Coordinates of C-alpha atoms in Angstrom, one line a residue:
Y1 CA 0.0 0.0 0.0
R2 CA 1.2 3.5 -0.9
F3 CA -0.6 6.7 0.0
V4 CA -0.9 8.7 -3.3
S5 CA -3.4 11.6 -2.4
I6 CA -5.4 13.3 -5.1
I7 CA -2.2 13.7 -7.2
R8 CA -2.3 9.9 -7.6
H9 CA 1.4 9.4 -7.3
P10 CA 3.3 9.1 -4.0
N11 CA 6.6 10.6 -5.3
M12 CA 4.9 13.6 -6.8
M13 CA 2.9 14.1 -3.6
M14 CA 6.0 14.0 -1.5
G15 CA 7.9 16.3 -3.8
L16 CA 5.2 18.9 -3.4
V17 CA 4.6 18.7 0.4
N18 CA 8.3 18.8 1.1
V19 CA 8.5 22.1 -0.8
V20 CA 5.6 23.5 1.2
A21 CA 6.7 22.1 4.6
P22 CA 9.3 24.8 5.5
L23 CA 6.8 27.5 4.4
T24 CA 4.3 26.2 7.0
I25 CA 6.8 27.1 9.7
C26 CA 6.8 30.6 8.4
L27 CA 3.0 30.7 8.5
W28 CA 3.1 29.6 12.2
Q29 CA 5.5 32.4 13.0
F30 CA 3.6 35.0 11.0
T31 CA 0.1 34.3 12.1
K32 CA -1.5 34.5 15.5
R33 CA -5.1 33.6 14.6
P34 CA -6.2 30.4 16.3
I35 CA -8.0 29.0 13.3
Y36 CA -4.9 29.2 11.1
R37 CA -2.8 27.5 13.8
V38 CA -5.3 24.7 14.2
L39 CA -5.2 24.2 10.4
L40 CA -1.4 24.2 10.5
I41 CA -1.4 21.6 13.3
Y42 CA -3.8 19.4 11.2
W43 CA -1.5 19.8 8.2
W44 CA 1.6 18.7 10.2
I45 CA -0.2 15.7 11.6
T46 CA -1.2 14.6 8.1
Y47 CA 2.4 15.3 6.8
V48 CA 4.0 13.2 9.5
L49 CA 1.5 10.4 8.7
I50 CA 2.1 10.3 5.0
I51 CA 5.9 10.2 5.2
P52 CA 6.1 6.5 6.0
W53 CA 3.0 5.5 4.1
S54 CA 4.1 7.2 0.9
S55 CA 6.9 4.6 0.7
S56 CA 8.8 7.3 -1.3
R57 CA 12.6 7.0 -1.0
G58 CA 13.1 10.3 -2.8
G59 CA 10.5 11.8 -0.6
L60 CA 12.3 10.7 2.6
I61 CA 15.6 12.1 1.2
G62 CA 13.7 15.4 0.5
V63 CA 12.4 15.5 4.1
A64 CA 16.0 15.0 5.4
T65 CA 17.3 17.6 3.0
W66 CA 14.9 20.5 4.0
V67 CA 15.2 19.7 7.7
M68 CA 19.1 19.7 7.6
V69 CA 19.2 22.9 5.4
F70 CA 16.7 24.7 7.6
L71 CA 18.6 23.7 10.8
A72 CA 21.9 24.6 9.3
L73 CA 20.7 28.1 8.4
L74 CA 19.3 28.5 11.9
A75 CA 22.6 27.4 13.3
W76 CA 24.5 30.0 11.2
E77 CA 22.1 32.8 12.2
Y78 CA 21.9 32.2 15.9
S79 CA 25.2 30.5 16.6
F80 CA 23.7 27.3 17.8
S81 CA 27.1 26.0 18.8
N82 CA 27.2 28.4 21.7
I83 CA 23.6 27.6 22.6
I84 CA 24.2 23.9 22.5
N85 CA 27.4 24.2 24.5
T86 CA 25.6 26.2 27.2
Y87 CA 22.7 23.8 27.3
W88 CA 25.1 20.8 27.5
S89 CA 27.1 22.2 30.3
R90 CA 24.0 22.8 32.4
R91 CA 22.7 19.2 32.1
T92 CA 23.4 16.4 34.6
F93 CA 25.1 13.2 33.5
I94 CA 21.8 11.4 33.4
Q95 CA 20.1 14.1 31.3
R96 CA 23.0 14.0 28.8
I97 CA 22.6 10.2 28.5
W98 CA 18.9 10.6 27.9
L99 CA 19.5 13.3 25.3
L100 CA 22.0 11.1 23.4
L101 CA 19.5 8.2 23.6
V102 CA 16.8 10.3 22.1
I103 CA 19.1 11.5 19.2
F104 CA 20.2 7.9 18.6
G105 CA 16.6 6.7 18.6
I106 CA 15.6 9.3 16.0
L107 CA 18.5 8.3 13.8
I108 CA 17.7 4.6 14.1
S109 CA 14.1 5.4 13.3
I110 CA 15.1 7.2 10.1
V111 CA 17.3 4.4 9.0
W112 CA 14.6 1.8 9.8
L113 CA 12.0 3.9 7.9
F114 CA 14.2 4.1 4.8
I115 CA 14.8 0.3 4.9
F116 CA 11.0 -0.3 5.5
Q117 CA 10.2 1.9 2.5
N118 CA 12.8 0.2 0.3
R119 CA 11.0 -3.2 0.8
H120 CA 8.0 -2.1 -1.3
P121 CA 7.7 -4.4 -4.4
S122 CA 7.6 -1.4 -6.7
H123 CA 11.1 -0.5 -5.7
G124 CA 12.9 -3.4 -7.4
G125 CA 14.0 -5.2 -4.2
H126 CA 17.0 -3.1 -3.3
L127 CA 18.2 0.5 -3.0
F128 CA 16.9 2.4 -6.1
G129 CA 16.7 -0.9 -7.9
S130 CA 13.6 0.4 -9.9
R131 CA 15.6 3.5 -10.9
V132 CA 18.9 2.1 -12.0
W133 CA 17.7 0.1 -14.9
I134 CA 15.7 3.1 -16.2
W135 CA 18.8 5.3 -15.8
D136 CA 20.8 2.7 -17.8
F137 CA 18.2 3.0 -20.7
A138 CA 18.5 6.8 -20.4
I139 CA 22.3 6.7 -20.8
S140 CA 21.8 4.5 -23.8
I141 CA 19.4 7.1 -25.3
W142 CA 21.8 9.9 -24.6
K143 CA 24.7 8.0 -26.3
S144 CA 22.7 8.1 -29.6
N145 CA 23.3 11.9 -29.7
L146 CA 25.9 13.1 -27.1
W147 CA 25.6 16.8 -27.7
L148 CA 21.9 17.4 -28.4
G149 CA 20.2 14.3 -27.1
A150 CA 17.1 12.6 -28.5
G151 CA 15.0 15.7 -28.5
P152 CA 12.5 17.3 -26.1
G153 CA 9.7 14.9 -25.1
R154 CA 11.3 12.0 -26.9
F155 CA 12.3 9.9 -23.9
G156 CA 9.3 7.6 -23.8
F157 CA 9.5 6.9 -27.6
E158 CA 13.2 6.2 -27.5
F159 CA 12.7 4.0 -24.5
A160 CA 10.3 1.9 -26.5
K161 CA 13.1 1.3 -29.1
L162 CA 15.3 -0.3 -26.5
A163 CA 12.8 -2.1 -24.3
T164 CA 11.6 -5.6 -24.7
I165 CA 8.5 -6.4 -26.7
P166 CA 6.1 -6.0 -25.0
P167 CA 8.1 -3.8 -22.5
F168 CA 8.3 -5.1 -18.9
F169 CA 7.7 -1.4 -17.9
W170 CA 7.3 1.5 -20.3
A171 CA 9.1 4.5 -18.7
F172 CA 7.9 7.8 -20.1
Y173 CA 10.5 9.8 -18.2
A174 CA 13.9 9.1 -16.7
H175 CA 12.9 9.5 -13.0
S176 CA 15.7 12.0 -12.6
T177 CA 15.7 15.6 -13.9
P178 CA 19.5 15.8 -14.7
I179 CA 19.4 12.4 -16.5
Q180 CA 16.1 13.4 -18.3
V181 CA 17.8 16.5 -19.5
L182 CA 20.9 14.6 -20.6
A183 CA 18.9 12.0 -22.5
E184 CA 16.6 14.5 -24.3
L185 CA 18.9 17.6 -24.7
G186 CA 22.4 16.1 -24.4
I187 CA 25.5 17.8 -23.0
A188 CA 24.2 21.2 -24.3
G189 CA 21.0 20.9 -22.3
L190 CA 22.8 19.7 -19.1
A191 CA 25.2 22.6 -19.4
A192 CA 22.3 25.0 -19.7
L193 CA 20.7 23.5 -16.7
S194 CA 23.9 23.8 -14.7
V195 CA 24.3 27.4 -15.6
F196 CA 20.7 28.1 -14.6
L197 CA 21.2 26.4 -11.2
F198 CA 24.4 28.3 -10.6
F199 CA 22.7 31.7 -11.1
L200 CA 19.7 30.5 -9.1
V201 CA 21.8 29.5 -6.1
R202 CA 23.8 32.7 -6.3
K203 CA 20.6 34.8 -6.4
L204 CA 19.1 32.9 -3.4
I205 CA 22.3 33.4 -1.4
K206 CA 22.3 37.1 -2.2
L207 CA 18.6 37.5 -1.3
Y208 CA 19.1 35.5 2.0
L209 CA 22.2 37.5 3.1
S210 CA 20.5 40.8 2.4
S211 CA 17.2 40.0 4.1
I212 CA 16.2 40.8 7.7
G213 CA 13.2 40.2 9.9
Q214 CA 10.3 38.3 8.4
R215 CA 12.0 38.3 5.0
R216 CA 14.9 36.4 6.5
I217 CA 12.5 33.8 7.9
L218 CA 10.8 33.5 4.6
M219 CA 14.1 33.2 2.7
R220 CA 15.3 30.5 5.1
A221 CA 12.2 28.4 4.4
A222 CA 12.4 29.0 0.7
I223 CA 16.0 27.9 0.4
A224 CA 15.2 24.8 2.5
G225 CA 12.1 23.9 0.4
L226 CA 14.0 24.4 -2.9
A227 CA 16.9 22.4 -1.6
S228 CA 14.5 19.5 -0.9
F229 CA 13.0 19.9 -4.4
A230 CA 16.5 19.9 -6.0
V231 CA 17.8 16.8 -4.2
H232 CA 14.6 14.9 -4.7
S233 CA 14.8 15.7 -8.4
L234 CA 18.1 13.7 -8.6
V235 CA 16.0 10.6 -8.3
D236 CA 12.7 11.8 -9.7
D237 CA 11.5 14.3 -12.4
F238 CA 8.6 16.6 -11.6
T239 CA 8.8 18.8 -14.7
H240 CA 6.1 16.7 -16.5
S241 CA 3.7 17.1 -13.5
P242 CA 1.6 20.3 -13.5
A243 CA 0.2 19.3 -10.1
V244 CA 3.7 19.8 -8.7
M245 CA 5.2 22.5 -10.9
L246 CA 2.2 25.0 -10.8
P247 CA 2.2 25.3 -7.0
V248 CA 6.0 25.5 -6.8
I249 CA 6.2 28.2 -9.5
T250 CA 3.3 30.2 -7.9
A251 CA 4.7 29.9 -4.4
Y252 CA 8.3 30.7 -5.1
W253 CA 8.1 33.3 -7.9
H254 CA 9.7 36.6 -6.8
R255 CA 7.1 39.3 -6.2
S256 CA 9.0 41.8 -8.5
A257 CA 7.9 39.5 -11.4
W258 CA 4.3 39.3 -10.3
I259 CA 2.8 39.2 -13.8
F260 CA 4.6 36.0 -14.8
P261 CA 3.0 33.6 -12.3
G262 CA -0.4 34.7 -13.6
V263 CA 0.6 34.3 -17.2
I264 CA 2.2 30.9 -16.6
F265 CA -0.7 29.7 -14.5
S266 CA -3.2 30.8 -17.1
L267 CA -1.4 29.0 -19.9
V268 CA -0.9 25.8 -18.0
L269 CA -4.5 25.8 -16.7
G270 CA -5.7 26.3 -20.3
Y271 CA -3.6 23.5 -21.5
L272 CA -4.9 21.2 -18.7
C273 CA -8.5 22.1 -19.5
W274 CA -7.8 21.3 -23.2
N275 CA -6.3 17.9 -22.1
A276 CA -9.4 17.2 -19.9
W277 CA -11.6 17.8 -22.9
V278 CA -9.5 15.7 -25.2
Y279 CA -9.0 12.7 -22.9
Q280 CA -12.4 12.5 -21.2
P281 CA -13.9 10.3 -23.9
L282 CA -10.9 8.0 -23.7
A283 CA -11.3 7.7 -19.9
D284 CA -15.0 6.8 -20.4
A285 CA -14.0 4.3 -23.1
I286 CA -11.6 2.6 -20.7
R287 CA -14.2 2.4 -18.0
I288 CA -16.9 1.0 -20.4
S289 CA -14.5 -1.5 -21.9
Q290 CA -13.9 -3.1 -18.5
N291 CA -17.5 -4.4 -18.8
G292 CA -16.9 -5.8 -22.3
N293 CA -18.9 -3.1 -24.1
W294 CA -16.5 -2.5 -26.9
D295 CA -19.1 -1.1 -29.2
D296 CA -19.6 2.1 -27.1
A297 CA -15.9 2.0 -26.1
A298 CA -14.8 2.1 -29.7
S299 CA -17.2 5.0 -30.4
L300 CA -15.8 7.0 -27.5
A301 CA -12.2 6.2 -28.4
E302 CA -12.9 7.5 -31.9
T303 CA -14.3 10.7 -30.3
H304 CA -11.0 11.0 -28.4
W305 CA -9.1 10.6 -31.7
S306 CA -11.3 13.2 -33.5
R307 CA -10.3 15.8 -30.8
N308 CA -6.6 15.1 -31.4
P309 CA -6.1 13.3 -34.7
D310 CA -2.4 14.1 -34.9
S311 CA -1.6 12.1 -31.8
A312 CA -0.1 8.6 -32.4
F313 CA -1.4 7.6 -29.0
A314 CA -5.0 8.6 -29.9
N315 CA -4.8 6.5 -33.1
I316 CA -3.4 3.5 -31.3
E317 CA -6.2 3.7 -28.7
A318 CA -8.9 3.9 -31.4
G319 CA -7.3 1.1 -33.3
L320 CA -7.1 -1.1 -30.2
A321 CA -10.8 -0.4 -29.4
Y322 CA -12.0 -1.3 -32.9
G323 CA -9.7 -4.4 -32.9
R324 CA -11.4 -5.6 -29.7
L325 CA -14.8 -4.8 -31.2
W326 CA -13.9 -6.9 -34.3
E327 CA -13.0 -9.8 -32.0
Q328 CA -16.6 -9.7 -30.7
T329 CA -18.5 -9.0 -33.9
G330 CA -16.3 -10.5 -36.6
N331 CA -17.3 -7.5 -38.7
P332 CA -14.5 -6.9 -41.3
E333 CA -15.3 -3.1 -41.3
D334 CA -14.2 -2.9 -37.7
L335 CA -11.0 -4.7 -38.6
D336 CA -10.3 -2.3 -41.5
R337 CA -10.9 0.7 -39.2
A338 CA -8.5 -0.8 -36.6
R339 CA -5.8 -1.3 -39.2
N340 CA -6.2 2.2 -40.6
Y341 CA -5.8 3.7 -37.2
F342 CA -2.7 1.6 -36.6
R343 CA -1.2 2.5 -40.0
T344 CA -1.7 6.2 -39.2
A345 CA -0.1 5.8 -35.8
L346 CA 3.0 4.1 -37.4
T347 CA 3.2 6.9 -39.9
Q348 CA 3.2 9.5 -37.1
E349 CA 5.5 7.6 -34.8
P350 CA 7.5 4.7 -36.4
V351 CA 8.8 3.7 -33.0
F352 CA 5.5 2.0 -32.3
S353 CA 6.3 -0.6 -34.9

């Protein structure tokens, strides 16, 4: 069992909540209204509960990252070493032993939790076992064009070329942002990403050092959240998930560029609405087909195709539906329609052969 939330994916869910978690600390410090604090307490209870039940190794790494970065910045700001030395010198021997036991218990619990999460069948049986073989495929895709990669959005198609027939698992993305960039955009793309991250980190440090008061508190949380997002992205890729990227962009966009979050949000929201309109008939077709009603399922799959005829995927789905209908009816017209859809799909995307 893995808790997935309304996002329907545990890794995406953990990637989002870990970015938000440090900001909730800011909210607690900024607001004094009881209702807000009650809601924040409820949020933290659910957050603590979903960490083990998400069974997300990247999510757990993200939790550890934002906590360590947040505490490190606090230590730098308030000279925690002096505070800890003062606290330690005032404790009795027994109190010191209890403190060490508590710290040791927390560390053991974290290690046990990581091992417990790693036992999930979807993880491949060992540490990042379900990732390594996908990364191997990604490196093979990158080697086909070292400098420019396979092209934006091509990972899933190129993966199909290398996978078994039928594929044991069809990975549509590399489950790692740097590796995804390397496979699709090559060395040039990875270099561009590195330059972007360099200037981003430099800007964050500059903003943090120049901030005071509430702004310093907010910058501390922002850096911790983005650090979690960055480290988690080493073993996952969120760039294809609007459910994660939209809140992150909206929450972390600098206020001096206030117009851009609205523009980006509107464009992505419009694209999502278009997708919902295009894919709703296919979702209905899949639901109906589970009852063996391929006549109506084929009609709905064809409606889906008519809304996006240039999609090889839409052609394949329509062809599959009419192929299943032909198996039931034996009508040669249904078989011809299925073959026509498949031919069109192969013309659009030869990889599907």
